[in-house]
PDB file of C-alpha atoms in Angstrom:
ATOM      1  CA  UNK A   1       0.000   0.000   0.000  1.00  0.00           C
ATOM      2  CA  UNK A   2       0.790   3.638  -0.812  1.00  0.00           C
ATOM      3  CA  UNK A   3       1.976   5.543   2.215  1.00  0.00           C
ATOM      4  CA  UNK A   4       1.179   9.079   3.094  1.00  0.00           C
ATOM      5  CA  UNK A   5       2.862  11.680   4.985  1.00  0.00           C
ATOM      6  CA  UNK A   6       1.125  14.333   7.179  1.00  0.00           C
ATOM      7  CA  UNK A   7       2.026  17.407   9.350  1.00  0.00           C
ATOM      8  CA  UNK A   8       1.808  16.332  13.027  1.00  0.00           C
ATOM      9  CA  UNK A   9       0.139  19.282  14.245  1.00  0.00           C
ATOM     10  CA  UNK A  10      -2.849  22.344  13.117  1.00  0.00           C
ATOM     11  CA  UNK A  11      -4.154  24.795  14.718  1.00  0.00           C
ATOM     12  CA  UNK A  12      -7.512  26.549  13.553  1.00  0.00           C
ATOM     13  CA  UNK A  13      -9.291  29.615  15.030  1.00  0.00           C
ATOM     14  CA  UNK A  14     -13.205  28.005  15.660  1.00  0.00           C
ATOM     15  CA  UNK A  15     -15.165  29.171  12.606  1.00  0.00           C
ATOM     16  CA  UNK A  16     -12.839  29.604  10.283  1.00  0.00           C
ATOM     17  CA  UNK A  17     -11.945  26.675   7.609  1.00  0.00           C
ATOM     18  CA  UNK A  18      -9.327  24.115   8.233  1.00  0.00           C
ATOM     19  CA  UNK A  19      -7.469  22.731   5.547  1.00  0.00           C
ATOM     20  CA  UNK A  20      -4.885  19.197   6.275  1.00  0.00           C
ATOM     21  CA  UNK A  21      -3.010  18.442   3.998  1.00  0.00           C
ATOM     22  CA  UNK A  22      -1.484  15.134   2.796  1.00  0.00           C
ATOM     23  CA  UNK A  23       0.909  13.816   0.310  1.00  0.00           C
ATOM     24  CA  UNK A  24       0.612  10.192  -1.574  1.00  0.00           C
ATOM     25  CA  UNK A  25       2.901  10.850  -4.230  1.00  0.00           C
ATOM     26  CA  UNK A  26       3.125   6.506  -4.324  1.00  0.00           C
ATOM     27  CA  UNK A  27      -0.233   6.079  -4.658  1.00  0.00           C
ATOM     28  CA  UNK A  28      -1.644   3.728  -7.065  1.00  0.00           C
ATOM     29  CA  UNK A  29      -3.707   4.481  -9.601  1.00  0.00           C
ATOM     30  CA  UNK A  30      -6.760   1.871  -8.627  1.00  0.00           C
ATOM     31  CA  UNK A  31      -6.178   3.500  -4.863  1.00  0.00           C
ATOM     32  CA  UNK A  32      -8.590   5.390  -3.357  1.00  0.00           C
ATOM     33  CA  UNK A  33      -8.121   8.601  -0.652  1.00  0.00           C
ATOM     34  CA  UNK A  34      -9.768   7.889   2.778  1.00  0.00           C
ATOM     35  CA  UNK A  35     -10.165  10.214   5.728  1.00  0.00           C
ATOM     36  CA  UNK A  36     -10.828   9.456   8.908  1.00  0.00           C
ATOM     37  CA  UNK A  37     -10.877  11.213  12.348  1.00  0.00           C
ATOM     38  CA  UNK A  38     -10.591   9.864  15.920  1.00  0.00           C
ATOM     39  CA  UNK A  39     -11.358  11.783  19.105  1.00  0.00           C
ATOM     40  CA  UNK A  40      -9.617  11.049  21.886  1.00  0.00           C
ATOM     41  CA  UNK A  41      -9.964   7.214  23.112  1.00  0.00           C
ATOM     42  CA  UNK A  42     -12.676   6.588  20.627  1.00  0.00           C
ATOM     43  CA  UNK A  43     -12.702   4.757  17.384  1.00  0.00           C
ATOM     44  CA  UNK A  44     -11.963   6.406  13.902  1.00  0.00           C
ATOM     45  CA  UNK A  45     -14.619   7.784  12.388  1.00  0.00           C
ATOM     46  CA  UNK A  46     -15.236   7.940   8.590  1.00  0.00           C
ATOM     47  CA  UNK A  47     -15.491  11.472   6.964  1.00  0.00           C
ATOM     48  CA  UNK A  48     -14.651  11.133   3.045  1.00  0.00           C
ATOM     49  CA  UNK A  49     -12.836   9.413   0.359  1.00  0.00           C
ATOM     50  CA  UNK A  50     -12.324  10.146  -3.413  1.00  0.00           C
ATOM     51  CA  UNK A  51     -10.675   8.940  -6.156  1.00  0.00           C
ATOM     52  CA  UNK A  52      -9.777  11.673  -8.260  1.00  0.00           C
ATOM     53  CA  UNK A  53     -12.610  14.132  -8.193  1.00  0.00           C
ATOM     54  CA  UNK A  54     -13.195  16.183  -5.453  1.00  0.00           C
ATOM     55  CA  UNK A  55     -16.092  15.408  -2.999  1.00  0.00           C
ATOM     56  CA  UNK A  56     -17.657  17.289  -1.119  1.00  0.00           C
ATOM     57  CA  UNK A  57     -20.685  15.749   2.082  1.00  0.00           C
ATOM     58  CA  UNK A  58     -22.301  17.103   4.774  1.00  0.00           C
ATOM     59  CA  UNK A  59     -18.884  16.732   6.832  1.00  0.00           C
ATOM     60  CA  UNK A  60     -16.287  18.399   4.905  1.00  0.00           C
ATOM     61  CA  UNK A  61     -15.037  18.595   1.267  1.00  0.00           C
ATOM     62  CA  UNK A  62     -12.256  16.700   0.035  1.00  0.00           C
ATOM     63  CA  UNK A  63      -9.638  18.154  -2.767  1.00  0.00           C
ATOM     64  CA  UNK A  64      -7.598  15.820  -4.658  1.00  0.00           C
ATOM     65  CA  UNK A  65      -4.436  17.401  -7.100  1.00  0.00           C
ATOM     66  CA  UNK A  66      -4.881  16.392 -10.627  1.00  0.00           C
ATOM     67  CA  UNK A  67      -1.444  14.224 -10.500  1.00  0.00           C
ATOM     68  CA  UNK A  68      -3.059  12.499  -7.438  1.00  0.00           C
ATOM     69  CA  UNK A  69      -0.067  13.034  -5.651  1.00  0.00           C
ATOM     70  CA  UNK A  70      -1.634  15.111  -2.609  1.00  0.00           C
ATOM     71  CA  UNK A  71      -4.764  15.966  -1.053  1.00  0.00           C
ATOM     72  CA  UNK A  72      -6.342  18.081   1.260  1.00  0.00           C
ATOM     73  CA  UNK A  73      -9.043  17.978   4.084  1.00  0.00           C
ATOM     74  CA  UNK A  74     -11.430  20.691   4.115  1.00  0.00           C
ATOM     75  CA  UNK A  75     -13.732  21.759   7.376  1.00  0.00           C
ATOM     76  CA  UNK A  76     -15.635  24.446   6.139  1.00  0.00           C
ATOM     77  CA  UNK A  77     -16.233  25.940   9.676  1.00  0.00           C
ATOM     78  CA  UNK A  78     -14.622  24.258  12.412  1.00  0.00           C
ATOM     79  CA  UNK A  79     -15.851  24.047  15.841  1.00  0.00           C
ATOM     80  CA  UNK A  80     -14.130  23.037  18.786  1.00  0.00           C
ATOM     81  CA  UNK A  81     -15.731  19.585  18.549  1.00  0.00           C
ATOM     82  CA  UNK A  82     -13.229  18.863  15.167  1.00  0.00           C
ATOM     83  CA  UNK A  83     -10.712  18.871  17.610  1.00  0.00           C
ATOM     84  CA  UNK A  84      -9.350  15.789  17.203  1.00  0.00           C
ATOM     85  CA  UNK A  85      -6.444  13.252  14.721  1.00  0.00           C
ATOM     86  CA  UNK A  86      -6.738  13.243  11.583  1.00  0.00           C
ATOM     87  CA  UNK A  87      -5.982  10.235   9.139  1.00  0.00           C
ATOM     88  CA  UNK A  88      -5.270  10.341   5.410  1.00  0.00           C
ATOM     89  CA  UNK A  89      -4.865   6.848   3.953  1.00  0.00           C
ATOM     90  CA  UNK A  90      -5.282   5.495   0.684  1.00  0.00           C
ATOM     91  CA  UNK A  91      -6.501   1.882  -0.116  1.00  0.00           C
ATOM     92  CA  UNK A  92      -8.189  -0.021  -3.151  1.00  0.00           C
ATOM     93  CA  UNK A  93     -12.131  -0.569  -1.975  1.00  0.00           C
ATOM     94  CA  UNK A  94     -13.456  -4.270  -2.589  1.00  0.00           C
ATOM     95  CA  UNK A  95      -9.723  -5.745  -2.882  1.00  0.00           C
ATOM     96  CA  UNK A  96      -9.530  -9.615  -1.594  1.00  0.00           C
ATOM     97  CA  UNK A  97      -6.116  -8.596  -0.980  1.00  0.00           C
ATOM     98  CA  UNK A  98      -4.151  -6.147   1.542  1.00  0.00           C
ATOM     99  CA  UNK A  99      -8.104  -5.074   2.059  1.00  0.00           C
ATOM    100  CA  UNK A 100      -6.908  -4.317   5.687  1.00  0.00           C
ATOM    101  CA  UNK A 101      -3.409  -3.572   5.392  1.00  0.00           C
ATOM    102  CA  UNK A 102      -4.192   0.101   5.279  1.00  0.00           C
ATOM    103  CA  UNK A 103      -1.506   2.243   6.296  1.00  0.00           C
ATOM    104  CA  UNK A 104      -2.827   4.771   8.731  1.00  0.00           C
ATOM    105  CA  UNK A 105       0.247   6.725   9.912  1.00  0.00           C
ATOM    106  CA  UNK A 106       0.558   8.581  12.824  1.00  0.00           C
ATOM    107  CA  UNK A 107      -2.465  11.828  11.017  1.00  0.00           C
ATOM    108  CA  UNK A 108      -2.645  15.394  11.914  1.00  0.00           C
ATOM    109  CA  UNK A 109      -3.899  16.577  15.063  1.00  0.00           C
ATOM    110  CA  UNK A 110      -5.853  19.363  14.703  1.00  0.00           C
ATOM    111  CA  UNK A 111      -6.294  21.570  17.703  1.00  0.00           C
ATOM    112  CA  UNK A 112      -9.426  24.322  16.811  1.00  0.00           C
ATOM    113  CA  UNK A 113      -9.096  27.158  19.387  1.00  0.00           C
ATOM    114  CA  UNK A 114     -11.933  29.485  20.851  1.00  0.00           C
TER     115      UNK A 114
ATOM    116  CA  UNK B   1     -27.248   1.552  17.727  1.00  0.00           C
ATOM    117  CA  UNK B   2     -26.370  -0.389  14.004  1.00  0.00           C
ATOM    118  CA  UNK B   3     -22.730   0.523  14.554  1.00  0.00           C
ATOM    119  CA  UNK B   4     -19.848  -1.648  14.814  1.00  0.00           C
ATOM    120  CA  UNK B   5     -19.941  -3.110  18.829  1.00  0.00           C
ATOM    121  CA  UNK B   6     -17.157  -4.191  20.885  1.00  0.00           C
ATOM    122  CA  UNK B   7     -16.968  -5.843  24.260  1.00  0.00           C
ATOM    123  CA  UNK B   8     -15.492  -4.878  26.959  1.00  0.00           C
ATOM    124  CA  UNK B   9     -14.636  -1.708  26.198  1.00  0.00           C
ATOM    125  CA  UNK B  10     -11.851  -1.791  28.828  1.00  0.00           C
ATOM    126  CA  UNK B  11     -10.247  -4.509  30.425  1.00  0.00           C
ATOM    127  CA  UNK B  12      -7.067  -4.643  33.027  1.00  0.00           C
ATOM    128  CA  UNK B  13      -5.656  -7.614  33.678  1.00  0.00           C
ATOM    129  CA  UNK B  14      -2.318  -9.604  35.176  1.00  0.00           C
ATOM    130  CA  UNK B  15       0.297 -10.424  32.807  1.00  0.00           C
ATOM    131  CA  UNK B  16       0.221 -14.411  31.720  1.00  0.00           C
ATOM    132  CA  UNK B  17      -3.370 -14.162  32.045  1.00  0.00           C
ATOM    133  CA  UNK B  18      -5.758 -14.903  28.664  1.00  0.00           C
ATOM    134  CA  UNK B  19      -7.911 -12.061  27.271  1.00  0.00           C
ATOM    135  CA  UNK B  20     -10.549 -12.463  25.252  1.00  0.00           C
ATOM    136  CA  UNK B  21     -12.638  -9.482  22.720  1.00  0.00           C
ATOM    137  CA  UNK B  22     -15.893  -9.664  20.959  1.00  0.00           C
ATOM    138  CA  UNK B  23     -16.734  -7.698  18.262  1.00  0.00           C
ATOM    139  CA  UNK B  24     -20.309  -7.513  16.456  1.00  0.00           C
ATOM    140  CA  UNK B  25     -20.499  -5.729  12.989  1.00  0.00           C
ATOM    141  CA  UNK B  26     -22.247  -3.841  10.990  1.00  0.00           C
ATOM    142  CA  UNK B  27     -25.384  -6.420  10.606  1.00  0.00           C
ATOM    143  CA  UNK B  28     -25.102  -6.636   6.288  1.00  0.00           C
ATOM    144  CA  UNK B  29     -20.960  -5.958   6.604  1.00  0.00           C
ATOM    145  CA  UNK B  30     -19.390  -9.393   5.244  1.00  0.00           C
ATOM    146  CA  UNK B  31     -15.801  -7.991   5.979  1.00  0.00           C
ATOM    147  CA  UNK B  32     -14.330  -7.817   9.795  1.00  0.00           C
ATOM    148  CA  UNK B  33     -10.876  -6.439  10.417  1.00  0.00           C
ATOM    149  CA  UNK B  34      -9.014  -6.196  13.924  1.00  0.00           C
ATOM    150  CA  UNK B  35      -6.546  -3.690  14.157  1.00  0.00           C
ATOM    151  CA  UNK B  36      -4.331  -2.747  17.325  1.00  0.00           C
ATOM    152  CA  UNK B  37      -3.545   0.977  18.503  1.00  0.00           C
ATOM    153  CA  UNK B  38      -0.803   2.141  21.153  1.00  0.00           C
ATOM    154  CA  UNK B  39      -1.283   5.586  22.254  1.00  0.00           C
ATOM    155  CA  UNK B  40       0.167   8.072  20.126  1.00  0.00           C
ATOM    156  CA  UNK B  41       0.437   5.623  17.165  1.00  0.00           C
ATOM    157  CA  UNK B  42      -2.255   5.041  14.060  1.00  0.00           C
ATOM    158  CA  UNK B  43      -4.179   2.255  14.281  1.00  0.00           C
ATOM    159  CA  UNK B  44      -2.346  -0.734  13.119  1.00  0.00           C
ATOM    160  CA  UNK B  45      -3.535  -3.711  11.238  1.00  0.00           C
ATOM    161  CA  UNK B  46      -3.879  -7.013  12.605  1.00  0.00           C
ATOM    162  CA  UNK B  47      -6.061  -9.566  10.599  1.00  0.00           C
ATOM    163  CA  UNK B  48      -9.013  -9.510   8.099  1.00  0.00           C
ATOM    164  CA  UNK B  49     -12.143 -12.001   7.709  1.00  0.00           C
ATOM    165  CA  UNK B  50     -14.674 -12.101   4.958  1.00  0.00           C
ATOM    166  CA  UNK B  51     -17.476 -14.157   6.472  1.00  0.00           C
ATOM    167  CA  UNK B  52     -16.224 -16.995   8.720  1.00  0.00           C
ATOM    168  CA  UNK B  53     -12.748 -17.219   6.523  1.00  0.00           C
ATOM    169  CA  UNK B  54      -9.289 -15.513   7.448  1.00  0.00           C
ATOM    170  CA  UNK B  55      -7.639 -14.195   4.634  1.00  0.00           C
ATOM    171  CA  UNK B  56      -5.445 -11.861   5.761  1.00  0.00           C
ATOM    172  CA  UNK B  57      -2.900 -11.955   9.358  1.00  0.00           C
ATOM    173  CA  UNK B  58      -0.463  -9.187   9.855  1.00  0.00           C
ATOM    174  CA  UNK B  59       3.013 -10.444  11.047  1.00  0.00           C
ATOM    175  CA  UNK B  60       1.957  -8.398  14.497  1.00  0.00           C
ATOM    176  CA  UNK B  61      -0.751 -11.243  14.900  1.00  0.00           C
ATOM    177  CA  UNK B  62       2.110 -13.042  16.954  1.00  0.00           C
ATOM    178  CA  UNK B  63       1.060 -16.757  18.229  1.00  0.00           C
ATOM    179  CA  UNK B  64      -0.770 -15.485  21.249  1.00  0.00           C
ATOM    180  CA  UNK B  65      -2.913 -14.234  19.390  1.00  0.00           C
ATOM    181  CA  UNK B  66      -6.005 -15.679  17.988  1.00  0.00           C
ATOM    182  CA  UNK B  67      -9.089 -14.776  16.122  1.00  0.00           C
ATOM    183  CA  UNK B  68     -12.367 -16.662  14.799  1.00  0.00           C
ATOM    184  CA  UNK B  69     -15.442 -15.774  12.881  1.00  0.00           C
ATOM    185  CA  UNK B  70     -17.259 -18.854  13.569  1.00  0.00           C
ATOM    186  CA  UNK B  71     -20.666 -17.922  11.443  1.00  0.00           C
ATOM    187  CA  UNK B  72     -19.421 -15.199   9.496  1.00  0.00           C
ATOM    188  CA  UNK B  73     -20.987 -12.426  12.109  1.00  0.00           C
ATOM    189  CA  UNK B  74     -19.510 -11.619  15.170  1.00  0.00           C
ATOM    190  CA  UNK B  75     -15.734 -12.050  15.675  1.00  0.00           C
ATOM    191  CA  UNK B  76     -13.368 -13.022  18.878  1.00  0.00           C
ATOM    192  CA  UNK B  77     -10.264 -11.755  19.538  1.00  0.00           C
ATOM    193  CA  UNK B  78      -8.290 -14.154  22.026  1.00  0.00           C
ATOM    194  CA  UNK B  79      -4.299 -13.055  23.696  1.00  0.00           C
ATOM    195  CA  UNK B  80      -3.071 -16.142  25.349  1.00  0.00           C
ATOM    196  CA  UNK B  81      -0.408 -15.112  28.371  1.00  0.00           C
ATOM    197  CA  UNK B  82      -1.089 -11.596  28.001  1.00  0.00           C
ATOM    198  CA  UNK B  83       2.626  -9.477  28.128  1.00  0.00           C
ATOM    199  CA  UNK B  84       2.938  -5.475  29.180  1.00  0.00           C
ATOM    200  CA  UNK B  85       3.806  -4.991  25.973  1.00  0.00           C
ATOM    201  CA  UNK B  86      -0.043  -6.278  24.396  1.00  0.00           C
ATOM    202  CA  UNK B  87      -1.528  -2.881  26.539  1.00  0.00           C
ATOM    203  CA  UNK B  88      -3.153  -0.973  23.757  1.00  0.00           C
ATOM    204  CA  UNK B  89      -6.691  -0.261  22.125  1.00  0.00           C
ATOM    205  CA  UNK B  90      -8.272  -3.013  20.316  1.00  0.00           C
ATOM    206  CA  UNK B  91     -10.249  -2.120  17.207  1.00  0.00           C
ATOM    207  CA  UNK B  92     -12.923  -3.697  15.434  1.00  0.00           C
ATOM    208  CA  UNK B  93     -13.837  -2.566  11.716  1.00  0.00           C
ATOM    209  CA  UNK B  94     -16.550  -4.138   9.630  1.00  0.00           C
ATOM    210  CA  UNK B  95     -17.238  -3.300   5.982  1.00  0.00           C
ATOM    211  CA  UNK B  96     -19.861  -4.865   2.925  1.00  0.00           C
ATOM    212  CA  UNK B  97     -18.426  -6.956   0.260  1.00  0.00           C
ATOM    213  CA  UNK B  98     -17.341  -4.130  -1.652  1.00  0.00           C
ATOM    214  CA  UNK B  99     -15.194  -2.778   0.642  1.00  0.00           C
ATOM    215  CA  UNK B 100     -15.805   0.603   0.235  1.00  0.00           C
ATOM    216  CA  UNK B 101     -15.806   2.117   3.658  1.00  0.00           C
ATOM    217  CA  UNK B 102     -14.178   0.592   6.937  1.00  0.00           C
ATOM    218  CA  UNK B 103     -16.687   1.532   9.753  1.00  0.00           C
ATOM    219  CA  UNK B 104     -14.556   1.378  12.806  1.00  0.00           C
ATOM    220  CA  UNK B 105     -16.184   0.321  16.765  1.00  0.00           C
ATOM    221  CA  UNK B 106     -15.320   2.416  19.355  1.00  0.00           C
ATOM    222  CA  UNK B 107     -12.530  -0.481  20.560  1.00  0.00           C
ATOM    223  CA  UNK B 108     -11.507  -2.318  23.603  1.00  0.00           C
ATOM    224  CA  UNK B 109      -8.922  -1.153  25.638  1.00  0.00           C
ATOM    225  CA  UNK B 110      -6.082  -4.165  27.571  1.00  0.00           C
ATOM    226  CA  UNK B 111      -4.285  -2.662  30.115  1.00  0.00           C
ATOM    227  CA  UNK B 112      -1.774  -5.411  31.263  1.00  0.00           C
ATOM    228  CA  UNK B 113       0.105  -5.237  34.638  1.00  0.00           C
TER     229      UNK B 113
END
């Protein structure tokens, strides 16, 4: 599986957008981008993924560089309940194979202050 | 609650002593995956079922360590002579056929002493 590489750390003023980045300049091109989040001693929770065109739900918008070699994370207004780490991964959906063996990485964690 | 379930959520016991986690999925998810999670560290994967078969064991999933799927719905997790080192968060994931999206439980956490 494609690895990705994230910044450690974010801060974000409450209200205003966040944007986390991530780089998968290995990825495949059957590979999908997943994001996840996990607040503190809970289990990840699913936001978004995409495979080349961005996407945009009711949780945040996704943004995915032509060359598919980066991404980014967009929470439109961020509240102090998106406090939390943040996991880009990438993985190919429905594959018998390495269907686990998703790489998550050690994410961002986003801090969004008052 | 139709989420992913996992029991106990926390769980301290003596080293050399056995462990053992359920997880129930996602009630139409075919797929179950463990994964193991040490604090500060991304969840890590351990092994992968679809239905009651294994077809996928991470080189973490060390001989202690056991899992079934007996009926292809809710999986076991069993560490035989529990170590310090096995203290972590135990994650359940369940996901349909086509694998499109890992819903993850809210884990069990082993606290060995």
């Amino acid at each position: 599986d494609a690895k990705t590489t994230q910044p450690p750390s974010m801060d974000c003023a409450e209200g205003r957008a966040a944007n986390l980045p991530c780089n998968h300049s290995t990825i495949s091109g059957n590979e999908y981008v997943y994001w996840y989040r996990q607040i503190h001693s809970q289990g990840p929770q699913y936001i978004i993924h995409g495979l080349k065109n961005n996407e945009t739900n009711e949780m945040a918008s996704l943004i995915i560089t032509e060359d598919r070699k980066s991404s980014t994370l967009i929470l439109p207004h961020a509240t102090l309940r998106d406090t939390a780490v943040y996991y880009c991964i990438v993985r190919v959906p429905g594959s018998n194979t390495n269907a686990g063996k998703s790489t998550f990485g050690d994410g961002t964690t986003l801090t969004v202050k008052p | 609650d139709t989420g992913v379930s996992q029991d106990p959520r926390h769980k301290i016991t003596k080293r050399g002593q056995n462990v053992t986690f359920r997880c129930d999925p996602i009630s139409e998810h075919n797929r179950l995956y463990w994964y193991r999670q040490t604090l500060g560290q991304g969840p890590e994967f351990l092994t992968y079922f679809q239905n009651e078969a294994q077809l996928e064991k991470s080189r973490l999933l060390s001989d202690r360590f056991s899992a079934e799927r007996p009926k292809g719905s809710f999986s076991t997790l069993e560490i035989q002579r529990t170590e310090q080192g096995d203290s972590a968060m135990y994650l359940c994931a369940s996901s349909s056929s086509s694998g499109n999206t890992i819903y993850f439980g809210e884990g069990s956490w082993l606290t060995v002493v």
